Amino acid sequence: MGWAVALHGGAGDIPLSLPPERRQPREEALRRCLQIGVEALKSKMPPLDVVELVVRELENCPHFNAGRGSVLTTKGTVEMEASIMEGNTKKCGAVSGLNTVVNAISLARLVMEKTPHIYLAFDGAEEFAKEQGVETIDSSHFITAENIERLEQAREANRVQIDYTQPVQKIDAKKETPMANGDSQLGTVGCVAVDSHGNLASATSTGGLVNKMVGRIGDTPLIGAGTYANELCAVSATGKGESIIRGTVARDVAALMEFKGLSLEEAAKCVVDERTPKGTVGLVAVSAKGEIAISYNTTGMFRACASEDGYSDIAIWSSGLN
Ligand code: ASP
């Protein structure tokens, strides 16, 4: 038993030729956020606080698709969403449809702690944010030039989500996932952590998919899909939300451990390799014993992890960067 932390900055069809200007800032952010998580766990911060802290940092980084770097809807607006869950208590909170809240993950935590509910969305969530005095800012803050360009590219190419039955799809209709150029839909962020007593927590935050319909809700705020934690493990997923929801990805990892006695590694591998369409899903997970599982069936996943026994890794594709 020992502490462990794992975080991700999105999974997808990340080209090996990803230009340095897109790669380096994300690698640096992963390294910095991993360090923050490690220091926090070493200083005995509870895992719930650790995952919130790390995800806030990732949300504040414009290179990821969450918070400041959120991708845009068909109408050029942002609709951020997030969820957080504590393993032992199974307390959880979720938010969707935010356009002024600087850190969606902290609002999700407030929903968990200050309301009788689990999930608030759109106007109600924004109103609650104001009541709670969380930091808000004009929504133009979240609309980066890079994301305007991504939206334009997606519109031009009619890169839309096939599930929404848009009439024209300049994508390979045989593939389930119309992941765009390997960069445009990347960057949902998440973090899982366990302390040396086996207390677990998970948090995930996103802007969703580029060119998503206004009002579309993905897996990220859905407990059991994008985020889950119980007394055995904590899981944060990323990828095509519609596939993750259908596969109840995060909960299935926990269920395979709970009902079939699989190890964390086996459970994560089973869900990603056998239970979800290829090219759609990635996840990070930790177990109460301090094990780490990283699994994806996409080309790559931005991620970083470390554990008390001295293991540490930061990677995008199958080999580490450090
Ligand atoms: N899962 C997110 C969504 O579908 C996107 C991502 O992970 O990049 O909203």
XYZ file of C-alpha atoms and ligand atoms in Angstrom:
331
model
C 0.000 0.000 0.000
C 1.240 3.427 -0.871
C 0.016 6.622 -2.442
C -0.373 6.911 -6.214
C -1.583 9.541 -8.624
C -2.376 9.455 -12.347
C -3.639 12.213 -14.589
C -4.566 12.613 -18.228
C -4.928 15.395 -20.749
C -7.096 13.520 -23.234
C -6.948 10.458 -25.486
C -7.397 10.339 -29.246
C -5.815 9.932 -32.614
C -2.707 11.893 -31.622
C -0.360 11.921 -34.618
C 3.233 10.895 -33.914
C 4.133 13.968 -35.934
C 2.453 16.270 -33.392
C 4.396 19.520 -33.813
C 6.660 20.544 -30.915
C 4.640 23.719 -30.293
C 1.604 21.573 -29.526
C 3.480 18.850 -27.752
C 5.869 20.676 -25.455
C 3.447 22.920 -23.577
C 1.271 19.904 -22.816
C 4.220 17.829 -21.679
C 5.337 20.649 -19.435
C 1.851 21.035 -17.987
C 1.625 17.282 -17.346
C 4.986 17.341 -15.578
C 4.013 20.345 -13.464
C 0.607 18.939 -12.546
C 2.104 15.564 -11.666
C 4.536 17.300 -9.360
C 1.666 19.181 -7.716
C -0.201 15.911 -7.142
C 2.865 14.123 -5.781
C 3.735 16.940 -3.373
C 0.143 17.113 -2.177
C -0.012 13.373 -1.477
C 3.374 13.472 0.254
C 2.084 16.241 2.488
C -0.947 14.036 3.378
C -3.567 16.055 1.544
C -6.760 13.958 1.212
C -7.131 12.415 -2.296
C -10.363 14.342 -2.933
C -8.473 17.612 -2.446
C -5.584 16.323 -4.538
C -7.701 15.470 -7.584
C -9.525 18.804 -7.376
C -6.246 20.693 -7.078
C -4.631 18.920 -10.020
C -7.692 19.252 -12.256
C -7.944 22.975 -11.444
C -4.371 23.383 -12.656
C -5.158 21.475 -15.832
C -8.310 23.561 -16.360
C -6.263 26.735 -16.071
C -3.908 25.563 -18.790
C -5.184 26.703 -22.237
C -3.532 23.748 -23.950
C -6.113 21.304 -22.671
C -9.774 21.023 -23.540
C -11.183 22.049 -20.189
C -11.651 25.369 -18.424
C -9.733 28.058 -20.303
C -8.966 25.810 -23.291
C -12.469 24.414 -23.743
C -13.497 23.620 -27.300
C -16.526 25.269 -28.865
C -20.054 24.231 -29.762
C -21.599 24.558 -33.229
C -22.609 28.081 -32.184
C -19.102 29.053 -31.087
C -19.994 28.992 -27.389
C -18.436 27.062 -24.499
C -20.318 24.534 -22.385
C -17.954 23.114 -19.787
C -18.672 20.056 -17.667
C -16.998 18.174 -14.854
C -17.492 15.621 -12.107
C -15.746 14.491 -8.947
C -16.161 11.443 -6.711
C -14.794 10.174 -3.418
C -14.311 6.399 -3.131
C -15.055 5.558 0.484
C -18.153 7.699 0.874
C -19.298 7.456 -2.776
C -20.119 11.125 -2.486
C -20.054 12.776 -5.882
C -20.910 15.987 -7.701
C -21.282 16.999 -11.341
C -21.922 20.054 -13.505
C -22.679 20.739 -17.160
C -23.378 23.640 -19.461
C -21.119 26.170 -17.721
C -19.928 29.232 -19.597
C -18.562 31.563 -16.926
C -17.151 29.336 -14.192
C -13.349 29.375 -14.157
C -12.981 25.979 -12.473
C -15.857 23.636 -13.232
C -14.333 20.922 -11.040
C -14.619 23.063 -7.921
C -18.252 23.773 -8.679
C -18.849 20.027 -9.041
C -17.323 19.593 -5.600
C -19.617 22.270 -4.190
C -22.640 20.520 -5.698
C -21.451 17.415 -3.860
C -20.918 19.178 -0.570
C -23.489 21.949 -0.447
C -26.591 20.590 -2.144
C -28.843 17.578 -1.619
C -28.208 16.733 -5.292
C -25.434 15.292 -7.429
C -25.752 17.048 -10.753
C -26.589 20.636 -11.719
C -26.577 21.946 -15.278
C -26.888 25.101 -17.390
C -28.752 28.061 -15.802
C -29.224 26.326 -12.461
C -25.542 25.474 -12.252
C -24.505 29.014 -13.206
C -26.871 30.453 -10.612
C -25.488 28.107 -7.968
C -21.951 29.201 -8.915
C -22.884 32.824 -8.306
C -24.553 32.005 -4.996
C -21.460 30.147 -3.849
C -19.184 32.985 -4.902
C -16.895 30.821 -7.043
C -14.702 32.645 -9.525
C -16.556 33.501 -12.719
C -15.494 35.510 -15.733
C -16.995 36.674 -19.009
C -17.371 33.696 -21.304
C -15.085 35.326 -23.896
C -12.216 34.346 -21.552
C -12.731 30.718 -22.535
C -12.891 31.302 -26.277
C -9.298 31.016 -27.446
C -8.128 31.841 -30.971
C -6.954 28.255 -31.300
C -10.412 26.936 -30.537
C -12.077 29.323 -32.985
C -9.750 27.920 -35.633
C -10.518 24.340 -34.608
C -14.229 25.036 -34.836
C -13.819 26.573 -38.287
C -11.848 23.553 -39.465
C -14.451 21.205 -38.050
C -17.274 23.137 -39.689
C -15.518 23.242 -43.051
C -14.908 19.523 -42.977
C -18.355 18.800 -41.596
C -16.632 17.038 -38.785
C -19.633 16.454 -36.699
C -20.588 13.706 -34.364
C -22.112 10.934 -36.400
C -24.477 10.098 -33.579
C -26.258 13.340 -34.208
C -27.219 12.195 -37.679
C -25.908 15.233 -39.436
C -26.602 14.871 -43.154
C -23.049 15.246 -44.456
C -20.034 13.567 -42.990
C -16.701 13.955 -44.667
C -15.409 11.269 -42.440
C -14.997 7.572 -42.830
C -18.493 6.412 -41.956
C -17.214 2.911 -41.243
C -15.178 4.146 -38.338
C -17.262 4.885 -35.331
C -15.206 7.857 -34.272
C -14.876 10.912 -36.435
C -11.911 12.103 -34.403
C -10.685 15.116 -36.276
C -7.072 15.905 -37.055
C -5.782 14.236 -33.992
C -5.578 17.446 -32.101
C -8.850 19.235 -32.354
C -10.827 17.082 -29.966
C -8.133 16.314 -27.511
C -7.543 17.478 -24.084
C -10.223 16.525 -21.599
C -8.451 16.375 -18.262
C -8.705 14.028 -15.319
C -6.926 12.890 -12.203
C -7.192 9.890 -9.885
C -5.434 9.583 -6.556
C -5.073 7.204 -3.626
C -3.349 7.868 -0.321
C -1.347 5.392 1.725
C -4.500 4.409 3.640
C -6.289 3.386 0.449
C -8.627 6.413 0.251
C -9.514 7.052 -3.373
C -10.861 9.919 -5.477
C -11.419 10.783 -9.123
C -12.097 14.016 -11.034
C -12.665 14.768 -14.729
C -13.306 18.046 -16.582
C -13.889 18.969 -20.228
C -15.173 21.381 -22.835
C -16.604 18.357 -24.690
C -16.192 17.817 -28.416
C -15.422 20.388 -31.094
C -18.547 21.416 -32.983
C -20.805 19.597 -30.517
C -24.469 20.531 -30.532
C -25.511 23.130 -28.019
C -26.855 21.223 -25.021
C -24.889 18.046 -25.717
C -23.743 16.308 -22.551
C -20.876 13.842 -22.742
C -19.447 11.224 -20.408
C -17.302 13.538 -18.315
C -19.994 14.688 -15.871
C -21.692 11.301 -15.775
C -20.783 9.293 -12.704
C -19.986 5.751 -13.826
C -19.105 6.815 -17.369
C -16.300 9.405 -17.286
C -15.672 9.356 -13.545
C -16.031 6.768 -10.799
C -14.485 5.897 -7.453
C -15.352 3.357 -4.794
C -13.377 1.573 -2.084
C -11.471 -0.498 -4.689
C -10.425 1.959 -7.369
C -10.751 5.420 -8.902
C -11.136 5.890 -12.666
C -11.156 8.887 -15.019
C -11.959 8.293 -18.692
C -11.463 10.297 -21.868
C -12.284 9.890 -25.544
C -15.543 9.801 -27.432
C -18.172 10.488 -24.832
C -20.929 8.576 -26.590
C -18.833 5.371 -26.549
C -17.812 5.899 -22.943
C -21.431 6.372 -21.863
C -22.575 3.255 -23.726
C -19.755 1.283 -22.135
C -20.240 2.688 -18.601
C -16.479 2.695 -18.739
C -15.433 3.967 -15.315
C -17.973 1.894 -13.402
C -17.232 -1.235 -15.449
C -13.588 -1.150 -14.346
C -14.744 -1.062 -10.715
C -17.442 -3.687 -11.339
C -14.968 -6.137 -12.878
C -12.821 -5.816 -9.772
C -15.799 -6.025 -7.438
C -17.744 -8.883 -9.005
C -15.111 -10.818 -10.929
C -12.094 -10.258 -8.727
C -9.986 -8.898 -11.585
C -6.904 -6.833 -10.799
C -6.983 -3.134 -11.653
C -4.786 -3.747 -14.682
C -6.935 -6.631 -15.958
C -10.166 -4.709 -15.430
C -8.902 -1.602 -17.227
C -7.562 -3.674 -20.118
C -10.792 -5.641 -20.448
C -12.950 -2.499 -20.612
C -10.698 -0.692 -23.063
C -9.692 -3.629 -25.287
C -12.851 -5.706 -25.280
C -15.813 -3.595 -24.238
C -15.409 -0.335 -26.154
C -14.924 0.413 -29.856
C -11.326 0.753 -30.976
C -10.134 4.317 -31.295
C -12.574 5.778 -28.821
C -11.467 5.411 -25.200
C -8.631 5.974 -22.760
C -8.513 5.930 -18.983
C -6.308 6.365 -15.961
C -7.028 4.441 -12.767
C -5.539 3.717 -9.366
C -6.442 1.004 -6.878
C -6.699 1.093 -3.094
C -3.435 -0.863 -3.027
C -1.633 1.953 -4.813
C -1.507 0.294 -8.258
C -1.779 2.395 -11.410
C -3.446 1.389 -14.698
C -3.158 3.362 -17.924
C -5.145 2.009 -20.830
C -6.270 3.392 -24.187
C -7.408 2.072 -27.545
C -6.664 5.346 -29.331
C -3.330 6.269 -30.896
C -2.256 7.966 -27.719
C -3.226 9.646 -24.490
C -1.544 12.549 -22.735
C -0.854 11.260 -19.250
C 1.414 11.244 -16.239
C 1.590 9.106 -13.133
C 3.671 8.420 -10.055
C 3.560 6.218 -6.991
C 5.167 6.050 -3.573
C 7.521 3.249 -4.599
C 9.366 5.714 -6.843
C 7.681 4.890 -10.163
C 6.991 7.900 -12.386
C 6.068 8.290 -16.042
C 4.946 11.004 -18.436
C 3.900 9.870 -21.907
C 1.717 10.481 -24.952
C 2.137 7.320 -27.007
C 3.306 3.905 -25.892
C 6.758 4.929 -24.686
C 7.543 7.302 -21.851
C 9.001 10.776 -22.217
C 11.183 10.777 -19.172
N -14.981 12.536 -23.348
C -15.104 13.918 -23.745
C -16.487 14.124 -24.329
O -16.936 13.317 -25.109
C -14.077 14.352 -24.734
C -12.646 13.945 -24.439
O -12.399 13.099 -23.591
O -11.735 14.513 -25.062
O -17.074 15.120 -24.040
